[in-house]
Amino acid sequence: MSITSQASQRITALLDDNSFVEIGAMVTARATDFNLKQTETPSDGCITGYGVIDGNLVYVYGQDASVLGGSIGEMHAKKIAGLYDLAMKTGAPVIGLIDSAGLRLQEATDALNAFGEIYKKQTMASGVIPQITAVFGTCGGGLALFPALTDFTFMEEKKAKLFVNTPNALAGNEISKCDTSSAAFQSEEAGIVDFVGDEAAILGQIRDLVCMLPSNNEDDNSFVECADDLNRADASLANCVGDTSIALSTIADDNAFVEVKAAYAKEMVTGFMKLNGVTVGAVANRSEVYNEEGGKAETFDAALSPAGCEKAAEFISFCDAFNIPVLSLTNVNGFKADKCSEKKIAKAAARLTYAFADATVPKVNVIIGKAYGSAYVAMNSKAIGADMTYCWPNAEIGTMDAKLAAKIICDGQGADVVNECAKEYAYLQTSAVSAAKRGYVDAIIEPADTRKYVIGAFEMLFTKREDRPAKKHGTV
């Protein structure tokens, strides 16, 4: 491996010291058209091999932009495809470091076929081994499908470009108006990118993520010893109903929560944590975002949005594929109501409902605030398959706010009657006690004790098995 190439330097920085073993270092391009025979193509612009991250085997390919712009041709693609074959045989993640001009024009149909071969390998590997992509330079055209076909995408914040069509090729747009290829756009607007940062931060984040994930969908080596108190109580949890990212960090072992797609659909939190040393996927509604100084930076309606539903559904499907238990924190009062959302919310909410209901991994739900209407049902309710459901004492569970219900029930009967009706409705229909009496909640717990209860629930559910109707796959 060349010590001077940027691709090799990235691989060295990503992996444990002296652990990288290169494969296919002697491979070069076979094509000879347009003087390619006279052009040196070491490793055909792609360094491939394997190594370890904190002792975990991983396969890595890094595109070398100094060789024909890192463009993808026949042999370049065969190296990546071969790496996927090894990863599938041994059950280990594939990490791609992208910095490429895209399709190699000098190889035309060979290069197009090469793209297709990689797409197929990524498809076959989906749900079998984790796939991670990091974009450090250009990732355009058909190459943009690479990160979209993988599970998690990282993107360098300043130099990286991710696009299918360049910003200037979009009707009515040019790059100074809106840089649709930027990390900010792809993470905040498109939702393709999970993590954004400088190169060093990205490599560190990849290491953190790999240590959270199982190596494949059958053999889970992601368990670690937990030194944190399993019964640790924290009274501050009661104040985290709005910003559930903080709540999840508080519940997690050593307060470590790895949030994914943090910049996209912020009203829905998704990410990974350890509970008693076991990786758990977390999904939570969020109505507030607090900054590092403790100030309130953003607020949202406690409602399901199309983007939030899609984000959560995709995450739940990943967890289910890799046998990662799912914890949800519910605080939702309905669906987002505006014209733009109305075009997509029914389908998106259906996808979220389907993802929760279809998942056979252990599922625990904690209702921490409001849980109203069909939005509550979609958020991992017992009705669609939650194995254990807890709620905090002040949680509200029902069709709607008690005051609104009272105005409908006691329409035209005066303010005093409506107020009394609201109190009665709150006690009989929307209180935590009411839901527990009907069996929709398994236990009412104090916020401070949430960590203890969810750890206990997941330990109890560790050997869960659930049969489903025989079918090829669902269609939602």
Coordinates of C-alpha atoms in Angstrom, one line a residue:
M1 CA 0.0 0.0 0.0
S2 CA 1.4 3.4 -1.0
I3 CA 2.2 5.4 2.1
T4 CA 1.7 8.6 0.2
S5 CA -1.8 8.2 -1.1
Q6 CA -4.6 9.9 0.9
A7 CA -6.7 6.8 0.6
S8 CA -4.1 4.7 2.4
Q9 CA -3.7 7.4 5.1
R10 CA -7.4 7.3 5.8
I11 CA -7.4 3.5 6.0
T12 CA -4.4 3.6 8.4
A13 CA -6.1 6.2 10.6
L14 CA -9.4 4.3 10.7
L15 CA -8.0 0.9 11.7
D16 CA -6.2 -0.4 14.7
D17 CA -2.4 0.2 14.5
N18 CA -0.6 -2.1 12.0
S19 CA -3.8 -4.2 11.4
F20 CA -4.4 -3.5 7.7
V21 CA -3.7 -6.2 5.2
E22 CA -4.0 -5.2 1.6
I23 CA -5.6 -7.4 -1.0
G24 CA -5.1 -7.0 -4.8
A25 CA -2.3 -4.4 -4.6
M26 CA -1.0 -5.5 -8.1
V27 CA -4.3 -5.1 -9.9
T28 CA -4.3 -2.6 -12.7
A29 CA -6.7 -1.6 -15.5
R30 CA -7.1 -4.0 -18.4
A31 CA -8.6 -1.5 -20.9
T32 CA -6.2 0.0 -23.4
D33 CA -8.4 2.5 -25.3
F34 CA -7.5 6.2 -25.2
N35 CA -3.9 5.5 -24.2
L36 CA -4.9 3.8 -20.9
K37 CA -2.2 1.3 -21.5
Q38 CA 0.4 4.1 -21.2
T39 CA -1.2 5.4 -18.0
E40 CA -0.1 4.0 -14.7
T41 CA -3.1 2.8 -12.7
P42 CA -1.7 1.4 -9.4
S43 CA -4.3 -0.7 -7.6
D44 CA -6.7 0.6 -10.3
G45 CA -7.4 3.6 -8.1
C46 CA -8.9 1.5 -5.3
I47 CA -7.1 0.2 -2.2
T48 CA -8.8 -2.9 -0.7
G49 CA -8.2 -5.1 2.3
Y50 CA -9.1 -6.0 5.8
G51 CA -8.1 -5.0 9.4
V52 CA -9.6 -4.6 12.8
I53 CA -11.4 -1.8 14.7
D54 CA -11.1 -2.3 18.5
G55 CA -10.5 -6.0 17.7
N56 CA -13.5 -6.3 15.3
L57 CA -12.8 -7.6 11.8
V58 CA -13.8 -5.2 9.0
Y59 CA -13.2 -5.0 5.3
V60 CA -12.3 -1.6 3.8
Y61 CA -11.9 -0.1 0.4
G62 CA -10.6 3.4 -0.2
Q63 CA -10.7 5.1 -3.6
D64 CA -7.5 6.9 -4.6
A65 CA -8.3 10.1 -6.4
S66 CA -4.7 10.5 -7.5
V67 CA -5.3 7.6 -10.0
L68 CA -7.6 8.7 -12.8
G69 CA -9.6 10.7 -10.3
G70 CA -10.5 7.5 -8.4
S71 CA -12.9 6.7 -11.3
I72 CA -14.6 3.3 -11.4
G73 CA -13.7 0.9 -14.1
E74 CA -13.8 -2.9 -14.6
M75 CA -11.0 -3.9 -12.3
H76 CA -11.7 -1.2 -9.7
A77 CA -15.2 -2.7 -9.4
K78 CA -14.0 -6.3 -9.3
K79 CA -11.8 -5.5 -6.3
I80 CA -14.8 -4.0 -4.4
A81 CA -17.0 -6.9 -5.5
G82 CA -14.4 -9.4 -4.3
L83 CA -14.1 -7.6 -1.0
Y84 CA -17.9 -8.0 -0.5
D85 CA -17.6 -11.8 -1.3
L86 CA -15.0 -12.2 1.5
A87 CA -17.1 -10.1 3.9
M88 CA -20.2 -12.2 3.3
K89 CA -18.2 -15.4 3.7
T90 CA -16.7 -14.3 7.0
G91 CA -19.6 -12.2 8.3
A92 CA -17.9 -8.9 8.8
P93 CA -18.8 -5.2 8.0
V94 CA -17.7 -3.4 4.8
I95 CA -16.6 0.2 5.0
G96 CA -16.2 2.2 1.8
L97 CA -14.2 5.4 1.7
I98 CA -15.4 7.3 -1.3
D99 CA -13.4 9.9 -3.3
S100 CA -14.1 9.4 -7.0
A101 CA -14.8 11.1 -10.3
G102 CA -17.4 8.4 -10.9
L103 CA -17.7 6.4 -14.0
R104 CA -14.5 5.8 -16.0
L105 CA -15.3 7.2 -19.4
Q106 CA -12.5 5.4 -21.1
E107 CA -14.1 2.0 -20.2
A108 CA -17.7 2.9 -21.1
T109 CA -19.9 -0.2 -21.0
D110 CA -17.3 -2.1 -18.9
A111 CA -17.6 0.7 -16.3
L112 CA -21.4 0.6 -16.4
N113 CA -21.4 -3.1 -15.9
A114 CA -18.9 -2.5 -13.0
F115 CA -21.4 -0.2 -11.3
G116 CA -24.1 -2.8 -11.6
E117 CA -21.9 -5.5 -10.1
I118 CA -21.3 -3.4 -7.0
Y119 CA -25.0 -2.5 -6.7
K120 CA -25.8 -6.2 -6.7
K121 CA -23.2 -7.1 -4.1
Q122 CA -24.5 -4.3 -1.9
T123 CA -28.1 -5.6 -2.3
M124 CA -27.1 -9.2 -1.4
A125 CA -25.2 -7.9 1.6
S126 CA -28.1 -5.8 2.9
G127 CA -29.4 -7.2 6.2
V128 CA -26.6 -9.7 6.4
I129 CA -23.6 -7.5 7.2
P130 CA -23.4 -3.9 8.2
Q131 CA -22.4 -1.6 5.4
I132 CA -20.9 1.9 6.0
T133 CA -19.9 4.5 3.5
A134 CA -17.8 7.7 4.1
V135 CA -17.7 10.4 1.5
F136 CA -14.5 12.4 1.5
G137 CA -14.4 13.8 -2.0
T138 CA -16.7 13.6 -5.0
C139 CA -19.5 11.0 -5.1
G140 CA -21.7 11.9 -8.0
G141 CA -24.1 10.4 -10.6
G142 CA -24.5 6.6 -10.3
L143 CA -21.9 6.5 -7.6
A144 CA -24.4 8.3 -5.3
L145 CA -26.3 5.1 -5.1
F146 CA -23.4 3.5 -3.2
P147 CA -24.1 5.3 0.1
A148 CA -27.9 5.1 -0.5
L149 CA -27.6 1.3 -0.7
T150 CA -25.6 1.0 2.5
D151 CA -26.8 1.3 6.1
F152 CA -24.9 4.4 7.4
T153 CA -23.3 7.3 5.6
F154 CA -20.6 9.7 6.8
M155 CA -19.7 12.9 4.9
E156 CA -16.8 15.3 5.3
E157 CA -18.3 18.7 6.0
K158 CA -16.3 21.0 3.6
K159 CA -14.8 19.2 0.6
A160 CA -17.2 16.2 0.1
K161 CA -19.8 16.4 -2.6
L162 CA -22.8 13.9 -2.9
F163 CA -25.2 14.2 -5.8
V164 CA -27.0 12.5 -8.6
N165 CA -27.3 15.7 -10.7
T166 CA -25.0 18.6 -10.0
P167 CA -26.6 21.7 -8.4
N168 CA -26.1 23.7 -11.6
A169 CA -28.0 21.0 -13.6
L170 CA -31.2 21.5 -11.6
A171 CA -33.8 23.6 -13.3
G172 CA -33.9 27.1 -11.7
N173 CA -31.0 26.4 -9.4
E174 CA -27.3 27.1 -9.4
I175 CA -24.8 26.3 -6.7
S176 CA -24.7 29.7 -5.1
K177 CA -28.4 29.6 -4.5
C178 CA -28.5 26.1 -3.1
D179 CA -25.6 23.6 -3.0
T180 CA -27.6 20.4 -3.1
S181 CA -24.3 18.4 -3.2
S182 CA -23.1 19.7 0.2
A183 CA -22.9 17.8 3.4
A184 CA -25.4 20.2 5.0
F185 CA -28.1 19.6 2.3
Q186 CA -27.6 15.8 2.2
S187 CA -27.8 15.5 6.0
E188 CA -30.4 18.1 6.8
E189 CA -32.7 18.0 3.8
A190 CA -32.2 14.7 2.0
G191 CA -31.6 12.6 5.0
I192 CA -29.1 10.4 3.3
V193 CA -26.1 11.3 5.5
D194 CA -26.0 10.2 9.1
F195 CA -22.9 11.9 10.4
V196 CA -21.1 15.1 9.3
G197 CA -17.7 16.3 10.5
D198 CA -14.1 16.8 9.6
E199 CA -12.0 13.9 8.4
A200 CA -10.6 13.0 11.8
A201 CA -14.0 13.2 13.5
I202 CA -15.6 11.0 10.8
L203 CA -13.0 8.3 11.2
G204 CA -13.5 8.3 15.0
Q205 CA -17.3 8.2 14.6
I206 CA -17.0 5.2 12.3
R207 CA -15.0 3.4 14.9
D208 CA -17.6 4.2 17.6
L209 CA -20.4 2.9 15.4
V210 CA -18.6 -0.3 14.4
C211 CA -18.1 -1.0 18.2
M212 CA -21.9 -0.7 18.7
L213 CA -23.0 -3.0 15.8
P214 CA -23.0 -6.8 15.5
S215 CA -20.6 -8.1 12.8
N216 CA -23.5 -9.8 11.0
N217 CA -27.1 -10.9 11.3
E218 CA -26.3 -14.2 13.0
D219 CA -23.2 -13.9 15.2
D220 CA -23.4 -11.1 17.7
N221 CA -20.0 -10.2 19.2
S222 CA -21.1 -6.7 20.3
F223 CA -21.7 -7.6 23.9
V224 CA -19.4 -5.8 26.4
E225 CA -19.0 -5.9 30.2
C226 CA -21.1 -3.2 31.8
A227 CA -19.4 -1.4 34.7
D228 CA -22.3 1.1 35.1
D229 CA -24.9 0.5 37.9
L230 CA -27.9 -1.4 36.4
N231 CA -30.2 0.2 39.0
R232 CA -28.9 3.7 38.6
A233 CA -31.7 6.2 39.2
D234 CA -31.6 9.8 37.8
A235 CA -34.3 12.3 38.9
S236 CA -33.3 14.6 36.0
L237 CA -35.1 12.2 33.6
A238 CA -38.4 13.8 34.5
N239 CA -37.2 17.0 32.8
C240 CA -36.3 15.3 29.6
V241 CA -39.7 14.8 28.1
G242 CA -39.0 17.4 25.4
D243 CA -35.4 16.5 24.4
T244 CA -35.4 12.7 24.4
S245 CA -31.8 12.6 23.0
I246 CA -30.8 13.7 26.5
A247 CA -33.1 11.2 28.1
L248 CA -31.6 8.3 26.1
S249 CA -28.1 9.5 27.0
T250 CA -29.1 9.5 30.6
I251 CA -30.5 6.0 30.5
A252 CA -27.6 4.5 28.5
D253 CA -24.6 2.7 30.0
D254 CA -22.0 5.3 30.8
N255 CA -24.4 7.9 29.3
A256 CA -23.2 7.0 25.8
F257 CA -25.8 7.4 23.0
V258 CA -24.8 7.4 19.3
E259 CA -27.4 9.3 17.4
V260 CA -27.8 8.7 13.7
K261 CA -29.3 11.2 11.2
A262 CA -29.2 13.8 14.0
A263 CA -29.6 16.7 11.6
Y264 CA -32.6 15.2 9.7
A265 CA -36.2 15.2 11.0
K266 CA -35.1 16.3 14.4
E267 CA -38.6 15.7 15.8
M268 CA -37.7 12.0 15.7
V269 CA -34.6 10.7 17.5
T270 CA -32.9 7.4 16.4
G271 CA -29.6 5.9 17.6
F272 CA -27.7 3.2 19.5
M273 CA -26.9 2.7 23.1
K274 CA -25.7 0.0 25.4
L275 CA -27.9 -1.3 28.2
N276 CA -26.1 -3.8 30.5
G277 CA -23.5 -4.1 27.7
V278 CA -26.0 -5.1 25.0
T279 CA -26.6 -2.9 22.0
V280 CA -30.1 -1.5 21.8
G281 CA -31.7 0.7 19.1
A282 CA -33.7 3.7 20.3
V283 CA -36.5 5.6 18.7
A284 CA -38.1 8.6 20.4
N285 CA -40.3 11.5 19.7
R286 CA -38.8 14.9 20.4
S287 CA -40.3 18.4 20.8
E288 CA -37.3 20.3 22.0
V289 CA -33.6 20.5 21.3
Y290 CA -31.2 21.9 23.9
N291 CA -27.7 23.1 23.0
E292 CA -24.5 22.4 24.9
E293 CA -25.0 25.4 27.1
G294 CA -28.3 24.1 28.3
G295 CA -30.4 26.6 26.3
K296 CA -33.4 25.7 24.2
A297 CA -32.3 25.8 20.6
E298 CA -35.3 24.5 18.7
T299 CA -38.9 23.5 19.4
F300 CA -41.3 21.2 17.4
D301 CA -44.9 20.1 17.7
A302 CA -45.1 16.7 19.4
A303 CA -46.3 15.2 16.1
L304 CA -45.3 12.5 13.6
S305 CA -44.0 14.0 10.4
P306 CA -43.5 12.2 7.1
A307 CA -39.7 12.6 7.3
G308 CA -39.7 11.5 11.0
C309 CA -41.7 8.4 10.2
E310 CA -39.5 7.4 7.3
K311 CA -36.4 8.0 9.4
A312 CA -37.6 5.8 12.2
A313 CA -39.0 3.0 10.0
E314 CA -35.7 2.7 8.2
F315 CA -33.9 2.5 11.5
I316 CA -36.2 -0.1 13.0
S317 CA -35.8 -2.3 9.9
F318 CA -32.1 -2.2 10.3
C319 CA -32.3 -3.1 14.0
D320 CA -34.7 -6.0 13.2
A321 CA -32.4 -7.3 10.4
F322 CA -29.5 -7.5 12.8
N323 CA -31.4 -8.7 15.9
I324 CA -30.9 -5.5 17.8
P325 CA -33.7 -4.9 20.4
V326 CA -35.7 -1.7 20.1
L327 CA -36.6 0.8 22.8
S328 CA -39.1 3.6 22.1
L329 CA -39.9 6.7 24.1
T330 CA -43.4 8.0 23.2
N331 CA -44.5 11.6 23.5
V332 CA -46.8 12.3 20.5
N333 CA -50.2 14.1 20.2
G334 CA -51.0 13.4 16.6
F335 CA -49.8 13.8 13.0
K336 CA -48.2 17.0 11.5
A337 CA -50.9 19.0 9.9
D338 CA -49.9 21.1 6.9
K339 CA -50.4 20.8 3.1
C340 CA -46.9 19.5 2.4
S341 CA -47.1 16.8 5.1
E342 CA -50.6 15.7 4.1
K343 CA -49.3 14.5 0.7
K344 CA -47.1 11.9 2.4
I345 CA -48.1 11.4 6.1
A346 CA -50.5 8.4 5.5
K347 CA -47.9 6.4 3.7
A348 CA -45.1 7.4 6.0
A349 CA -47.1 6.6 9.1
A350 CA -48.1 3.3 7.6
R351 CA -44.4 2.5 7.0
L352 CA -43.6 3.3 10.7
T353 CA -46.5 1.2 11.9
Y354 CA -45.4 -1.7 9.6
A355 CA -41.8 -1.4 10.8
F356 CA -42.7 -1.7 14.5
A357 CA -45.3 -4.4 13.9
D358 CA -43.1 -6.4 11.6
A359 CA -40.0 -6.4 13.8
T360 CA -39.6 -9.6 15.8
V361 CA -36.8 -8.4 18.0
P362 CA -37.6 -7.5 21.7
K363 CA -39.5 -4.3 21.8
V364 CA -40.0 -2.1 24.8
N365 CA -42.0 1.2 24.9
V366 CA -42.0 3.9 27.6
I367 CA -44.7 6.5 27.4
I368 CA -43.1 9.6 28.9
G369 CA -45.7 12.3 27.9
K370 CA -48.7 12.4 25.7
A371 CA -49.8 9.4 23.6
Y372 CA -52.8 10.5 21.6
G373 CA -54.7 8.9 18.7
S374 CA -53.4 6.8 15.9
A375 CA -50.0 8.5 16.2
Y376 CA -49.7 6.8 19.6
V377 CA -50.7 3.4 18.1
A378 CA -48.0 3.8 15.4
M379 CA -45.3 4.5 18.0
N380 CA -44.7 0.9 19.2
S381 CA -47.9 0.5 21.2
K382 CA -48.8 -2.8 22.7
A383 CA -51.5 -3.1 20.0
I384 CA -49.0 -3.5 17.2
G385 CA -46.6 -5.7 19.1
A386 CA -44.6 -4.0 21.9
D387 CA -43.6 -6.7 24.3
M388 CA -43.5 -4.5 27.4
T389 CA -45.0 -1.1 27.8
Y390 CA -44.2 1.3 30.7
C391 CA -45.4 4.8 31.3
W392 CA -44.5 7.6 33.6
P393 CA -47.2 8.7 36.2
N394 CA -48.1 11.9 34.4
A395 CA -48.4 10.3 30.9
E396 CA -51.7 10.9 29.0
I397 CA -53.0 8.1 26.8
G398 CA -56.1 8.3 24.8
T399 CA -57.8 9.7 21.7
M400 CA -57.2 13.3 22.4
D401 CA -56.7 16.0 25.1
A402 CA -59.3 15.7 27.8
K403 CA -60.4 19.4 27.4
L404 CA -61.0 18.9 23.7
A405 CA -62.9 15.7 24.3
A406 CA -65.1 17.4 26.9
K407 CA -66.0 20.2 24.6
I408 CA -67.3 17.6 22.1
I409 CA -69.1 15.5 24.7
C410 CA -70.6 18.4 26.6
D411 CA -71.2 20.7 23.7
G412 CA -73.4 23.7 24.6
Q413 CA -73.6 22.9 28.3
G414 CA -71.6 25.8 29.7
A415 CA -68.0 26.2 30.9
D416 CA -68.5 24.7 34.4
V417 CA -70.0 21.5 33.0
V418 CA -67.3 21.3 30.4
N419 CA -64.5 21.7 33.0
E420 CA -66.0 19.0 35.2
C421 CA -66.4 16.7 32.2
A422 CA -62.8 17.3 31.3
K423 CA -61.6 16.3 34.8
E424 CA -63.7 13.2 34.7
Y425 CA -62.6 12.3 31.2
A426 CA -58.9 12.8 32.1
Y427 CA -59.3 10.3 35.0
L428 CA -61.4 7.7 33.2
Q429 CA -60.0 7.8 29.7
T430 CA -56.6 9.5 29.4
S431 CA -54.7 8.8 32.7
A432 CA -51.9 6.3 33.1
V433 CA -54.0 4.5 35.6
S434 CA -56.8 4.1 33.2
A435 CA -54.6 2.6 30.5
A436 CA -52.9 0.3 33.1
K437 CA -56.3 -1.0 34.2
R438 CA -57.2 -2.0 30.7
G439 CA -53.8 -3.7 30.2
Y440 CA -52.5 -1.3 27.6
V441 CA -49.6 -0.4 30.1
D442 CA -47.8 -3.1 32.0
A443 CA -46.5 -0.9 34.8
I444 CA -46.4 2.8 35.9
I445 CA -42.9 3.7 36.8
E446 CA -41.1 6.7 38.2
P447 CA -39.0 8.5 35.5
A448 CA -35.9 8.2 37.7
D449 CA -36.2 4.4 37.6
T450 CA -36.5 4.0 33.8
R451 CA -33.0 2.6 33.3
K452 CA -33.7 -0.2 35.8
Y453 CA -37.0 -1.2 34.3
V454 CA -35.9 -1.2 30.6
I455 CA -32.8 -3.2 31.4
G456 CA -34.9 -5.7 33.3
A457 CA -37.4 -6.0 30.4
F458 CA -34.7 -6.6 27.8
E459 CA -33.0 -9.2 30.0
M460 CA -36.4 -11.0 30.4
L461 CA -37.0 -10.8 26.6
F462 CA -33.5 -12.0 25.7
T463 CA -34.6 -15.4 24.5
K464 CA -37.7 -14.1 22.7
R465 CA -38.9 -16.1 19.7
E466 CA -41.8 -15.1 17.5
D467 CA -43.2 -17.0 14.5
R468 CA -44.8 -15.1 11.6
P469 CA -46.8 -16.2 8.6
A470 CA -44.7 -17.7 5.8
K471 CA -44.1 -15.2 3.0
K472 CA -41.4 -14.0 0.8
H473 CA -41.6 -10.4 2.1
G474 CA -44.1 -7.7 2.9
T475 CA -45.0 -5.0 0.5
V476 CA -45.4 -1.8 2.5

